Amino acid sequence: MAPENETGNGTGNETVNDHANVSAPSGAAIRKLFADCDAVLFDCDGVLVNSEPISLATLVDVLAHFGAPLTLAEVAARFTGRSSSAPIDHIRDETGKDIRDQFKPFYYDLLFARYDHELVKIDGIDSVLAALKKRQLGFCISSSSSIERLGKTMDVTGLGPWFDGRIYSADFVANGKPAPDLFLYAADDMGYAPNQAIVVEDSVAGVTAAVAAGMKCIGFVGGGHYADDRAGAANRLYDAGADIVLSDMMELSNALGEA
């Protein structure tokens, strides 16, 4: 299936700016949230890069291949923000087959071929990272994706140097999101207490994990996978416990850049 709302040729220089009318918090509200913040933990897919339309559409094809088909809407509802164990469990439940050894190689072959041509950064993310660096705040990636997939993402988009090895995967912990394990692991490894950290997340599972970790949370609904329902997505993230929800990374960049 073709990805939705994608632009660019995958060279790493393009960005996606695909936001709609979601009520934006004021710059003052954003700065207040950062008043006691020392570190920012970014989810990757749907927050740093516009990968979710690609990955969800590819997952539809993979589930059909393994005999456990779901629609794109069903895949998005069930698996956004979750690790690969979730679709693997779905296939086992539907077919009785254990395809753990087959799933990732098959999925990644399809996914990475599309990444090379279709994956782009979220518009404004470089400005956000530059503002955090200027403020001397720590930041990292804390993603449900595997290290292999995160490495491919960094290579294609050129985002890797921003994080200087501070890339944490669900591979590192026993329980993925919505459990808090990954966020707690990342913060501890960087030397921060949970109450010093802000998480930036696009999924209900991720926001739930941030709240369970005792961290503040910024929801983000500017990715292509929310193009048809930004307001609804924002409401779901607020309901899950997000402190504020943004649809444009430049809102965050501009607020952080102000005195």
Tab-separated table of C-alpha atoms in Angstrom:
chain	number	residue	atom	x	y	z
A	1	MET	CA	0.000	0.000	0.000
A	2	ALA	CA	1.194	3.516	-0.715
A	3	PRO	CA	2.091	5.708	2.274
A	4	GLU	CA	-0.061	8.705	3.028
A	5	ASN	CA	1.029	12.348	3.044
A	6	GLU	CA	4.661	11.712	2.094
A	7	THR	CA	6.927	14.097	0.225
A	8	GLY	CA	10.571	14.244	-0.714
A	9	ASN	CA	13.055	11.759	-2.154
A	10	GLY	CA	14.557	10.401	1.051
A	11	THR	CA	17.917	12.158	0.893
A	12	GLY	CA	17.621	13.257	4.536
A	13	ASN	CA	17.331	16.953	3.727
A	14	GLU	CA	13.565	17.048	3.314
A	15	THR	CA	11.029	17.556	6.051
A	16	VAL	CA	7.300	17.114	6.436
A	17	ASN	CA	5.112	19.964	7.592
A	18	ASP	CA	1.626	18.523	7.644
A	19	HIS	CA	-0.238	20.077	10.567
A	20	ALA	CA	-3.851	21.182	10.801
A	21	ASN	CA	-6.044	23.176	13.113
A	22	VAL	CA	-5.256	21.864	16.585
A	23	SER	CA	-5.421	24.476	19.330
A	24	ALA	CA	-1.811	25.279	20.192
A	25	PRO	CA	-0.702	25.939	23.767
A	26	SER	CA	0.855	29.340	24.332
A	27	GLY	CA	4.576	29.859	24.339
A	28	ALA	CA	4.299	30.744	28.017
A	29	ALA	CA	2.612	27.391	28.759
A	30	ILE	CA	5.375	25.534	26.936
A	31	ARG	CA	8.131	27.426	28.764
A	32	LYS	CA	6.414	26.793	32.110
A	33	LEU	CA	6.463	23.072	31.368
A	34	PHE	CA	10.222	23.325	30.808
A	35	ALA	CA	10.874	25.333	33.987
A	36	ASP	CA	12.198	22.331	35.940
A	37	CYS	CA	13.258	20.258	32.947
A	38	ASP	CA	16.819	19.015	32.479
A	39	ALA	CA	16.271	16.365	29.804
A	40	VAL	CA	13.938	15.591	26.909
A	41	LEU	CA	13.178	12.028	25.810
A	42	PHE	CA	11.966	11.822	22.210
A	43	ASP	CA	10.023	8.989	20.707
A	44	CYS	CA	11.272	8.528	17.138
A	45	ASP	CA	8.559	7.343	14.753
A	46	GLY	CA	5.960	10.052	14.275
A	47	VAL	CA	7.936	12.543	16.397
A	48	LEU	CA	11.384	12.902	14.838
A	49	VAL	CA	10.543	11.354	11.477
A	50	ASN	CA	7.384	10.922	9.448
A	51	SER	CA	7.707	7.153	9.381
A	52	GLU	CA	4.344	6.003	10.700
A	53	PRO	CA	2.449	6.173	7.375
A	54	ILE	CA	5.216	4.046	5.842
A	55	SER	CA	5.478	1.541	8.670
A	56	LEU	CA	1.734	1.118	9.169
A	57	ALA	CA	1.086	0.563	5.464
A	58	THR	CA	3.978	-1.905	5.302
A	59	LEU	CA	2.633	-3.730	8.351
A	60	VAL	CA	-0.719	-4.163	6.609
A	61	ASP	CA	1.106	-6.024	3.817
A	62	VAL	CA	3.140	-8.100	6.283
A	63	LEU	CA	0.108	-9.203	8.301
A	64	ALA	CA	-1.662	-10.242	5.109
A	65	HIS	CA	1.413	-12.207	4.045
A	66	PHE	CA	1.384	-14.153	7.312
A	67	GLY	CA	-2.358	-14.841	7.133
A	68	ALA	CA	-3.591	-12.400	9.788
A	69	PRO	CA	-4.890	-9.403	7.794
A	70	LEU	CA	-6.101	-6.148	9.308
A	71	THR	CA	-7.154	-2.883	7.714
A	72	LEU	CA	-4.896	0.164	7.885
A	73	ALA	CA	-7.186	1.747	10.490
A	74	GLU	CA	-7.066	-1.407	12.619
A	75	VAL	CA	-3.288	-1.611	12.365
A	76	ALA	CA	-2.955	2.038	13.384
A	77	ALA	CA	-5.268	1.601	16.376
A	78	ARG	CA	-3.610	-1.573	17.625
A	79	PHE	CA	0.071	-1.085	16.947
A	80	THR	CA	1.020	2.616	16.857
A	81	GLY	CA	3.727	3.171	19.453
A	82	ARG	CA	4.061	-0.546	20.234
A	83	SER	CA	7.049	-2.831	19.754
A	84	SER	CA	7.133	-5.626	17.166
A	85	SER	CA	5.990	-8.141	19.770
A	86	ALA	CA	2.411	-6.826	19.398
A	87	PRO	CA	1.893	-7.780	15.714
A	88	ILE	CA	3.826	-11.014	16.274
A	89	ASP	CA	1.381	-11.899	19.065
A	90	HIS	CA	-1.548	-10.997	16.795
A	91	ILE	CA	-0.293	-13.361	14.085
A	92	ARG	CA	0.151	-16.159	16.627
A	93	ASP	CA	-3.345	-15.595	18.030
A	94	GLU	CA	-4.940	-15.590	14.573
A	95	THR	CA	-2.987	-18.413	12.925
A	96	GLY	CA	-1.390	-20.422	15.718
A	97	LYS	CA	2.003	-19.851	14.087
A	98	ASP	CA	5.114	-18.626	15.902
A	99	ILE	CA	6.820	-16.385	13.336
A	100	ARG	CA	9.207	-14.539	15.700
A	101	ASP	CA	12.266	-15.540	13.667
A	102	GLN	CA	10.661	-14.666	10.338
A	103	PHE	CA	8.823	-11.440	11.164
A	104	LYS	CA	11.562	-8.826	11.438
A	105	PRO	CA	13.634	-9.907	8.422
A	106	PHE	CA	10.552	-9.943	6.186
A	107	TYR	CA	9.145	-6.695	7.576
A	108	TYR	CA	12.464	-4.853	7.487
A	109	ASP	CA	13.232	-5.885	3.910
A	110	LEU	CA	10.011	-4.200	2.803
A	111	LEU	CA	10.221	-1.276	5.216
A	112	PHE	CA	13.844	-0.283	4.645
A	113	ALA	CA	13.430	-0.341	0.866
A	114	ARG	CA	10.695	2.255	1.296
A	115	TYR	CA	12.695	4.243	3.840
A	116	ASP	CA	15.411	4.796	1.240
A	117	HIS	CA	12.962	6.667	-0.987
A	118	GLU	CA	10.198	7.946	1.283
A	119	LEU	CA	11.424	8.612	4.829
A	120	VAL	CA	11.694	12.281	5.826
A	121	LYS	CA	12.141	14.265	9.018
A	122	ILE	CA	9.321	16.035	10.805
A	123	ASP	CA	9.425	19.710	9.887
A	124	GLY	CA	11.107	21.847	12.545
A	125	ILE	CA	12.775	19.017	14.462
A	126	ASP	CA	16.297	20.294	13.740
A	127	SER	CA	15.302	23.680	15.145
A	128	VAL	CA	13.945	22.049	18.302
A	129	LEU	CA	17.128	20.057	18.838
A	130	ALA	CA	19.259	23.160	18.248
A	131	ALA	CA	17.201	25.094	20.816
A	132	LEU	CA	17.622	22.314	23.394
A	133	LYS	CA	21.358	22.209	22.781
A	134	LYS	CA	21.588	25.993	23.164
A	135	ARG	CA	19.746	25.710	26.487
A	136	GLN	CA	22.187	22.950	27.501
A	137	LEU	CA	19.394	20.457	28.091
A	138	GLY	CA	20.048	16.754	27.684
A	139	PHE	CA	18.063	14.856	25.098
A	140	CYS	CA	17.841	11.348	23.696
A	141	ILE	CA	15.733	8.948	21.655
A	142	SER	CA	13.561	6.487	23.606
A	143	SER	CA	11.757	4.415	20.988
A	144	SER	CA	9.784	1.213	20.666
A	145	SER	CA	11.731	0.540	17.469
A	146	SER	CA	14.628	-1.884	17.414
A	147	ILE	CA	18.225	-0.677	17.347
A	148	GLU	CA	18.487	-1.951	13.764
A	149	ARG	CA	15.515	0.131	12.643
A	150	LEU	CA	16.680	3.199	14.557
A	151	GLY	CA	20.096	2.908	12.933
A	152	LYS	CA	18.504	2.843	9.480
A	153	THR	CA	16.353	5.851	10.403
A	154	MET	CA	19.379	7.853	11.551
A	155	ASP	CA	21.322	6.961	8.402
A	156	VAL	CA	18.545	7.924	5.983
A	157	THR	CA	17.571	11.199	7.698
A	158	GLY	CA	20.963	12.349	8.962
A	159	LEU	CA	19.628	12.847	12.501
A	160	GLY	CA	22.183	10.571	14.147
A	161	PRO	CA	24.824	13.209	15.038
A	162	TRP	CA	22.298	15.121	17.145
A	163	PHE	CA	22.051	12.213	19.582
A	164	ASP	CA	25.697	11.140	19.890
A	165	GLY	CA	24.856	7.590	20.935
A	166	ARG	CA	21.989	8.560	23.238
A	167	ILE	CA	19.580	6.211	21.462
A	168	TYR	CA	17.502	3.849	23.587
A	169	SER	CA	15.381	1.046	22.166
A	170	ALA	CA	12.692	-1.250	23.480
A	171	ASP	CA	15.338	-3.913	22.860
A	172	PHE	CA	16.960	-2.703	26.088
A	173	VAL	CA	14.086	-3.500	28.463
A	174	ALA	CA	11.808	-6.393	29.326
A	175	ASN	CA	8.553	-4.489	28.882
A	176	GLY	CA	7.876	-2.030	26.067
A	177	LYS	CA	5.426	0.869	26.051
A	178	PRO	CA	2.863	1.385	27.586
A	179	ALA	CA	5.052	0.149	30.457
A	180	PRO	CA	7.389	2.891	31.777
A	181	ASP	CA	10.522	0.731	31.653
A	182	LEU	CA	12.174	2.312	28.608
A	183	PHE	CA	11.767	5.902	29.774
A	184	LEU	CA	13.024	5.053	33.256
A	185	TYR	CA	16.003	3.195	31.801
A	186	ALA	CA	16.928	6.060	29.453
A	187	ALA	CA	16.629	8.763	32.106
A	188	ASP	CA	18.646	6.765	34.612
A	189	ASP	CA	21.361	5.987	32.070
A	190	MET	CA	21.663	9.711	31.262
A	191	GLY	CA	21.786	10.594	34.954
A	192	TYR	CA	18.361	12.215	35.400
A	193	ALA	CA	15.497	11.575	37.806
A	194	PRO	CA	12.033	11.042	36.280
A	195	ASN	CA	10.777	14.424	37.539
A	196	GLN	CA	13.574	16.152	35.606
A	197	ALA	CA	12.440	14.738	32.260
A	198	ILE	CA	9.900	15.605	29.586
A	199	VAL	CA	8.812	12.987	27.065
A	200	VAL	CA	7.686	13.895	23.523
A	201	GLU	CA	5.299	11.232	22.206
A	202	ASP	CA	2.748	10.723	19.437
A	203	SER	CA	0.971	7.605	20.703
A	204	VAL	CA	-1.383	6.763	23.537
A	205	ALA	CA	0.948	3.901	24.517
A	206	GLY	CA	3.868	6.320	24.738
A	207	VAL	CA	1.993	8.958	26.708
A	208	THR	CA	0.734	6.258	29.084
A	209	ALA	CA	4.317	5.088	29.589
A	210	ALA	CA	5.525	8.630	30.290
A	211	VAL	CA	2.815	9.215	32.888
A	212	ALA	CA	3.589	5.864	34.535
A	213	ALA	CA	7.263	6.868	34.656
A	214	GLY	CA	6.391	10.055	36.545
A	215	MET	CA	7.512	12.308	33.698
A	216	LYS	CA	5.883	15.302	32.040
A	217	CYS	CA	4.700	14.661	28.518
A	218	ILE	CA	4.249	16.652	25.318
A	219	GLY	CA	1.939	14.976	22.829
A	220	PHE	CA	2.660	15.480	19.134
A	221	VAL	CA	0.078	15.039	16.367
A	222	GLY	CA	1.927	16.584	13.422
A	223	GLY	CA	2.866	13.312	11.723
A	224	GLY	CA	1.288	12.104	8.506
A	225	HIS	CA	-0.545	9.256	10.228
A	226	TYR	CA	-2.787	11.817	11.952
A	227	ALA	CA	-3.451	13.947	8.879
A	228	ASP	CA	-7.151	13.069	8.774
A	229	ASP	CA	-7.863	13.398	12.497
A	230	ARG	CA	-5.464	15.729	14.293
A	231	ALA	CA	-8.087	17.019	16.729
A	232	GLY	CA	-9.232	13.506	17.620
A	233	ALA	CA	-5.627	12.355	18.071
A	234	ALA	CA	-4.912	15.363	20.297
A	235	ASN	CA	-7.912	14.525	22.468
A	236	ARG	CA	-6.745	10.930	22.830
A	237	LEU	CA	-3.276	12.051	23.924
A	238	TYR	CA	-4.760	14.526	26.420
A	239	ASP	CA	-7.000	11.768	27.756
A	240	ALA	CA	-3.939	9.545	28.183
A	241	GLY	CA	-2.292	12.233	30.312
A	242	ALA	CA	-0.292	14.525	28.029
A	243	ASP	CA	0.397	17.938	29.615
A	244	ILE	CA	0.191	19.744	26.281
A	245	VAL	CA	-0.287	18.648	22.674
A	246	LEU	CA	1.388	20.234	19.638
A	247	SER	CA	0.753	19.803	15.935
A	248	ASP	CA	3.810	21.754	14.741
A	249	MET	CA	7.375	21.388	16.051
A	250	MET	CA	7.999	25.063	15.308
A	251	GLU	CA	5.655	25.906	18.199
A	252	LEU	CA	8.098	24.149	20.492
A	253	SER	CA	11.157	25.596	18.777
A	254	ASN	CA	9.837	29.142	18.939
A	255	ALA	CA	8.880	28.852	22.612
A	256	LEU	CA	12.283	27.449	23.570
A	257	GLY	CA	14.047	30.120	21.564
A	258	GLU	CA	12.385	32.957	23.458
A	259	ALA	CA	13.951	34.405	26.609
